[in-house]
Structure formats: C-alpha cells, structure tokens
Coordinates of N, CA and C in Angstrom, one line a residue:
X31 N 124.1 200.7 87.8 CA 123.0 201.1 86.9 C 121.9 201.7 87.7
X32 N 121.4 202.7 87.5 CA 120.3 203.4 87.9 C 119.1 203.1 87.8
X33 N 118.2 203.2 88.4 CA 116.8 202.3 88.3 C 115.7 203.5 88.3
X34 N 114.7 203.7 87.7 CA 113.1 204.4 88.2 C 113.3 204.5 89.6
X35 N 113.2 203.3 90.5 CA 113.0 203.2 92.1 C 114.1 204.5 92.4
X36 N 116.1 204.3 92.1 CA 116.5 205.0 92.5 C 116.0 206.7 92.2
X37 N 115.6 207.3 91.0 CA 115.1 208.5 90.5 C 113.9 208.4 91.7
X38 N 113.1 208.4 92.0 CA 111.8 207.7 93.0 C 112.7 208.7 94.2
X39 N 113.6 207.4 95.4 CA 113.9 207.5 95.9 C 114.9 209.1 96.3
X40 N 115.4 209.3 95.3 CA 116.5 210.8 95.0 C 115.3 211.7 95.1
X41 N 114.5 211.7 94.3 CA 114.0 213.0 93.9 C 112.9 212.9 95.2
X42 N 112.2 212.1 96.2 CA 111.3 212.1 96.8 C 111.7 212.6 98.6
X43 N 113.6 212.5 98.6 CA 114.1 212.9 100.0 C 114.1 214.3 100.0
X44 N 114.0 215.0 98.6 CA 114.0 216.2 98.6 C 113.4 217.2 99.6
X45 N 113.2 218.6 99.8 CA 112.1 219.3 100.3 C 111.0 219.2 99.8
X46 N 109.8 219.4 99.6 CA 108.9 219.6 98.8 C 108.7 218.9 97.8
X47 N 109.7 217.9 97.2 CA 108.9 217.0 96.4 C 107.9 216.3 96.4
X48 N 107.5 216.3 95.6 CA 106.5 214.7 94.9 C 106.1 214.5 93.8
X49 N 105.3 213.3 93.8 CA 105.3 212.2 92.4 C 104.0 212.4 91.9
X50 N 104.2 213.0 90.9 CA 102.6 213.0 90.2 C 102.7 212.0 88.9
X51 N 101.8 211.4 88.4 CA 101.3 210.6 87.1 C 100.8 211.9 85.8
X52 N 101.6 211.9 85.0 CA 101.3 212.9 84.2 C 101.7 212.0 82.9
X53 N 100.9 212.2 81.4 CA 101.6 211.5 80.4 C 102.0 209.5 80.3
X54 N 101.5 209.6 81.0 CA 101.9 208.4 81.3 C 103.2 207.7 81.6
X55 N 103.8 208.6 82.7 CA 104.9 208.7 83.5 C 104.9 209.1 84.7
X56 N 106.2 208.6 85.7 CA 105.8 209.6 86.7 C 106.5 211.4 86.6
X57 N 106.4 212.4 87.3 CA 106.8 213.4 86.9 C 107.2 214.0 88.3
X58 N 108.0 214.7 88.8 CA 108.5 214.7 90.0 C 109.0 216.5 89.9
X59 N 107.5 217.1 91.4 CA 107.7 218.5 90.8 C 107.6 218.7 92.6
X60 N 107.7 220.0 92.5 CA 107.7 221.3 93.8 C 106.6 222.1 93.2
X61 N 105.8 221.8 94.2 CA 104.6 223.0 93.3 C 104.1 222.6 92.0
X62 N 103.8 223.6 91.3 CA 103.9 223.5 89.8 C 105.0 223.0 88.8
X63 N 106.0 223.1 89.5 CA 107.1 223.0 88.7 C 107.6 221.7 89.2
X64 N 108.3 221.5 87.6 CA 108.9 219.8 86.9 C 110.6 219.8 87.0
X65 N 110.7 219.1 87.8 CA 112.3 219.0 87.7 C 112.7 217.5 87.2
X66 N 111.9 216.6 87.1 CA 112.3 215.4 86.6 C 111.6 214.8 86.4
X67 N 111.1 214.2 84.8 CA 110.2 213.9 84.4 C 110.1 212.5 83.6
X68 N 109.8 211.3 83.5 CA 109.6 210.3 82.4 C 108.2 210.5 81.5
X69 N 109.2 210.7 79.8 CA 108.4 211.0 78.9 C 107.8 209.6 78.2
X70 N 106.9 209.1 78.6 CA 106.2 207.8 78.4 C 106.2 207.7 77.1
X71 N 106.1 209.0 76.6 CA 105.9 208.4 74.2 C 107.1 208.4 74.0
X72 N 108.2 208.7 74.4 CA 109.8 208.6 74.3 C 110.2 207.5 74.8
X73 N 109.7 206.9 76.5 CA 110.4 206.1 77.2 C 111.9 206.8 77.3
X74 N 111.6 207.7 77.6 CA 112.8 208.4 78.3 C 112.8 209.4 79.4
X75 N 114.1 209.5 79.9 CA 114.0 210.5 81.0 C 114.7 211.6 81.0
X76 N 114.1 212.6 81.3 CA 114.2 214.1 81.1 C 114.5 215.1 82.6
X77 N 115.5 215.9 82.8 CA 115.7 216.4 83.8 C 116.3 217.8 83.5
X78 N 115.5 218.4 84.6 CA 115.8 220.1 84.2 C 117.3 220.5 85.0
X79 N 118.2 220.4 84.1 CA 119.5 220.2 85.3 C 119.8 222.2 84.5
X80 N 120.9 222.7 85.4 CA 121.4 223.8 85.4 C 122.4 224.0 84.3
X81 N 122.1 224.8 83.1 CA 122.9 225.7 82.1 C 124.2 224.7 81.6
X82 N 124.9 225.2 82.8 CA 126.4 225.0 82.4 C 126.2 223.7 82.3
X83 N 125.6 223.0 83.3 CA 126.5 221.3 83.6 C 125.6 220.5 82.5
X84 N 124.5 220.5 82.1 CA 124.0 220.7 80.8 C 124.8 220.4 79.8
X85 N 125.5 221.7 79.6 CA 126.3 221.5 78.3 C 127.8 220.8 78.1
X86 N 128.2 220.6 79.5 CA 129.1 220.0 79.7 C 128.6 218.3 79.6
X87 N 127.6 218.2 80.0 CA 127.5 216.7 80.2 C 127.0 216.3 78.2
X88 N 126.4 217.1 77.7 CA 126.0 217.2 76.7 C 127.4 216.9 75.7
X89 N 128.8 217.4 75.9 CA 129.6 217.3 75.4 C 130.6 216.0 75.8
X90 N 130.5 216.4 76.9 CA 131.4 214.7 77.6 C 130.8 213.3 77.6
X91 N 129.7 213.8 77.5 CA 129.0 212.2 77.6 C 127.3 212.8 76.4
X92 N 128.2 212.2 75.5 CA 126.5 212.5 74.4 C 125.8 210.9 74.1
X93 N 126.4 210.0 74.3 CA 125.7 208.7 74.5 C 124.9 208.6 75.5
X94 N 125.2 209.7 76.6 CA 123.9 209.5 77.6 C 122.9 210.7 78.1
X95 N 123.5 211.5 77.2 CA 122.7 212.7 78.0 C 122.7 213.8 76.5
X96 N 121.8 213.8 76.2 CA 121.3 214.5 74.8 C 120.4 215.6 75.1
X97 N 120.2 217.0 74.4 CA 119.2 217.9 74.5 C 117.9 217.7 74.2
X98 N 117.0 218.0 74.8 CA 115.5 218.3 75.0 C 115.3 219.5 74.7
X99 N 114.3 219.9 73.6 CA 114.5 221.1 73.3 C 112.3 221.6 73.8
X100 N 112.1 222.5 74.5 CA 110.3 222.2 75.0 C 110.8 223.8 75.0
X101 N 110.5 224.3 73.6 CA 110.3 226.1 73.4 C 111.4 226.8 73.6
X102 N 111.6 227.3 74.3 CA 113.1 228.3 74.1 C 114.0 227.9 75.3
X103 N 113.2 226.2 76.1 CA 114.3 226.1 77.3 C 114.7 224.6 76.3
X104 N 115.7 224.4 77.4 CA 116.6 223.4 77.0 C 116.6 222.1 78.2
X105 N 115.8 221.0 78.3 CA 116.4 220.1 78.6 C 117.0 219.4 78.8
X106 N 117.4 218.2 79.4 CA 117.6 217.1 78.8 C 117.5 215.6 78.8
X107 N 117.5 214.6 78.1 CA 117.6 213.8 78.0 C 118.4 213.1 78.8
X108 N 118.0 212.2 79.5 CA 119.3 210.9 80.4 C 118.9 209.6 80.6
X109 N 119.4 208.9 80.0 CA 120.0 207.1 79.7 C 120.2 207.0 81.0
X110 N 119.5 206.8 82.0 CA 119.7 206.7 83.7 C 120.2 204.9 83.6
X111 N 120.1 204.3 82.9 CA 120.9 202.9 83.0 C 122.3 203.4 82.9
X112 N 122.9 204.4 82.1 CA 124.0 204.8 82.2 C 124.9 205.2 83.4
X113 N 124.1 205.5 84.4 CA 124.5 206.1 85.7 C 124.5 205.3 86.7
X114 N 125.4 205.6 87.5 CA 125.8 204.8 89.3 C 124.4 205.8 89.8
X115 N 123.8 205.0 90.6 CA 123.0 205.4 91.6 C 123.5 206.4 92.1
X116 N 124.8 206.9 92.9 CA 124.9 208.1 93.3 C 125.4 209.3 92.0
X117 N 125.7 209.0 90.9 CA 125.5 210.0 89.9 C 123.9 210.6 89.6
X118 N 123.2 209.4 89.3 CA 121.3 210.0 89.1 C 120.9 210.7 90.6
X119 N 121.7 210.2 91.9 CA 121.3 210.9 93.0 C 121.4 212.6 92.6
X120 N 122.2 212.5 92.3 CA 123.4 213.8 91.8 C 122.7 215.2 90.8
X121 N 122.0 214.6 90.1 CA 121.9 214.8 88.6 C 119.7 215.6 89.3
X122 N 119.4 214.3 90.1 CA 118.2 214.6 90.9 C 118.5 215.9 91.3
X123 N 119.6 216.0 92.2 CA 119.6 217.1 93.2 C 119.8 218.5 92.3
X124 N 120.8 218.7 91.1 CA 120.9 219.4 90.7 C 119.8 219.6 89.8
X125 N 119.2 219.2 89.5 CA 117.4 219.7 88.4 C 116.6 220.3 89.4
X126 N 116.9 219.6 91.0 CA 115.5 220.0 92.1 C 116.2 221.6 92.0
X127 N 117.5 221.6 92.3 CA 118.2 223.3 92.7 C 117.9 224.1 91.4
X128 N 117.3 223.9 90.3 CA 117.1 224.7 89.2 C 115.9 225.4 89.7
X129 N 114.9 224.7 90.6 CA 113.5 225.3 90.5 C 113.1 225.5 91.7
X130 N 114.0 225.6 92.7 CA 113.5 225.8 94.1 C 114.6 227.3 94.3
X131 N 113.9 227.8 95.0 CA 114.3 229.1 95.5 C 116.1 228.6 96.3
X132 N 116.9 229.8 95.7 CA 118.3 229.6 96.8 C 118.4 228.9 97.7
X133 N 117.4 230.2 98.7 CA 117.4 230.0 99.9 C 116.9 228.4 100.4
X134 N 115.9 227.8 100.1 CA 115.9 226.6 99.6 C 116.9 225.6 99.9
X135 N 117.6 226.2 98.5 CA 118.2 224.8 98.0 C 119.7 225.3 98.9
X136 N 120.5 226.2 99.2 CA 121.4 226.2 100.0 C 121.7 226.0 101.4
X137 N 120.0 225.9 102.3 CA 119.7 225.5 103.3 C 119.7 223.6 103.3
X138 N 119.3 222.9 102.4 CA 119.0 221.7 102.0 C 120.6 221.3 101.7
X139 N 121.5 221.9 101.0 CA 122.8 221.3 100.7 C 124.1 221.9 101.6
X140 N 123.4 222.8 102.4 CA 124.4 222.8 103.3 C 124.2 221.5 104.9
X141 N 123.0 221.3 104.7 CA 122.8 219.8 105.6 C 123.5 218.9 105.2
X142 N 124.1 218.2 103.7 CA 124.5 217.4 103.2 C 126.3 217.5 103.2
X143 N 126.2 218.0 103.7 CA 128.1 218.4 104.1 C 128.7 217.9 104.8

C-alpha cells in the first residue's frame, strides 16, 4: 500500500521538484506547473499522468484510478492505497514526464536503466 510519505519521496528525487502547500494539500510542481497534486475538499489524489496510460488505467483498473475532468484537460484521480509503492513510484514518474521538457525527462530516465 502506498503512503503520502511514498508520493513525498517519488515525486521529490525528481529533477526540479518540489512541495508546495496549496488548497490544503501538498502539491508537487516544476516551476509553475502541477504534476501531482492532493485535493484536500476531495481527500484525494490527482496526477497528471500521459493520454494513453490514462485511459488504459481508466479502463483496467476503474476502482482506482477515475477521471478528473479541470476544463478541457483530463486528469486523474488515484486510490494510492491501491498501489505497491513501486507502482505510485511509477505513476510519479510518468505525470513528472508530462510536464517537463523531453530533453529533461529522457536525460533523467535514461540514468534509471
């Protein structure tokens, strides 16, 4: 089961991460931008994961991962008690690769090989 600390810990080894207090959650951005967020009047957690895997997780697993809909983008929703620590690692890494430049994120994941 996945914990806050693990989300914390995933999202904070990143490049450029950090933790801001926003809403009354933490919110975990690059810059301006939000790649994983806890929505404190939900009590849930929201991650800006990539298109496809999205809709795939949206289909394979709808007990844990439901759409967020914030204007004409699509997030989503994730039950992180549902997840192995190294899946939320997972799930981290791919919302950080939505909002960070390629070059970036292919420099960062080709170190993890």
């Amino acid at each position: 089961m996945a914990t806050e600390a693990d989300i914390r810990r995933a999202a904070l080894a990143l490049p450029g991460a950090v933790e801001l207090e926003s809403h009354g959650g933490a919110w975990f951005n690059v810059g301006k931008k939000t790649f994983v967020l806890f929505w404190a009047k939900d009590r849930r957690w929201i991650f800006k994961l990539p298109k496809p895997r999205q809709e795939l997780l949206f289909e394979a697993r709808p007990d844990v991962f439901q759409p967020f809909r914030a204007g004409a983008m699509v997030w989503s929703y994730v039950d992180i008690k549902a997840l192995t620590k190294a899946e939320a690692a997972s799930l981290v890494t791919d919302a950080w690769t939505t909002i960070v430049t390629k070059k970036v994120s292919a420099a960062y994941l080709a170190t993890r090989r």
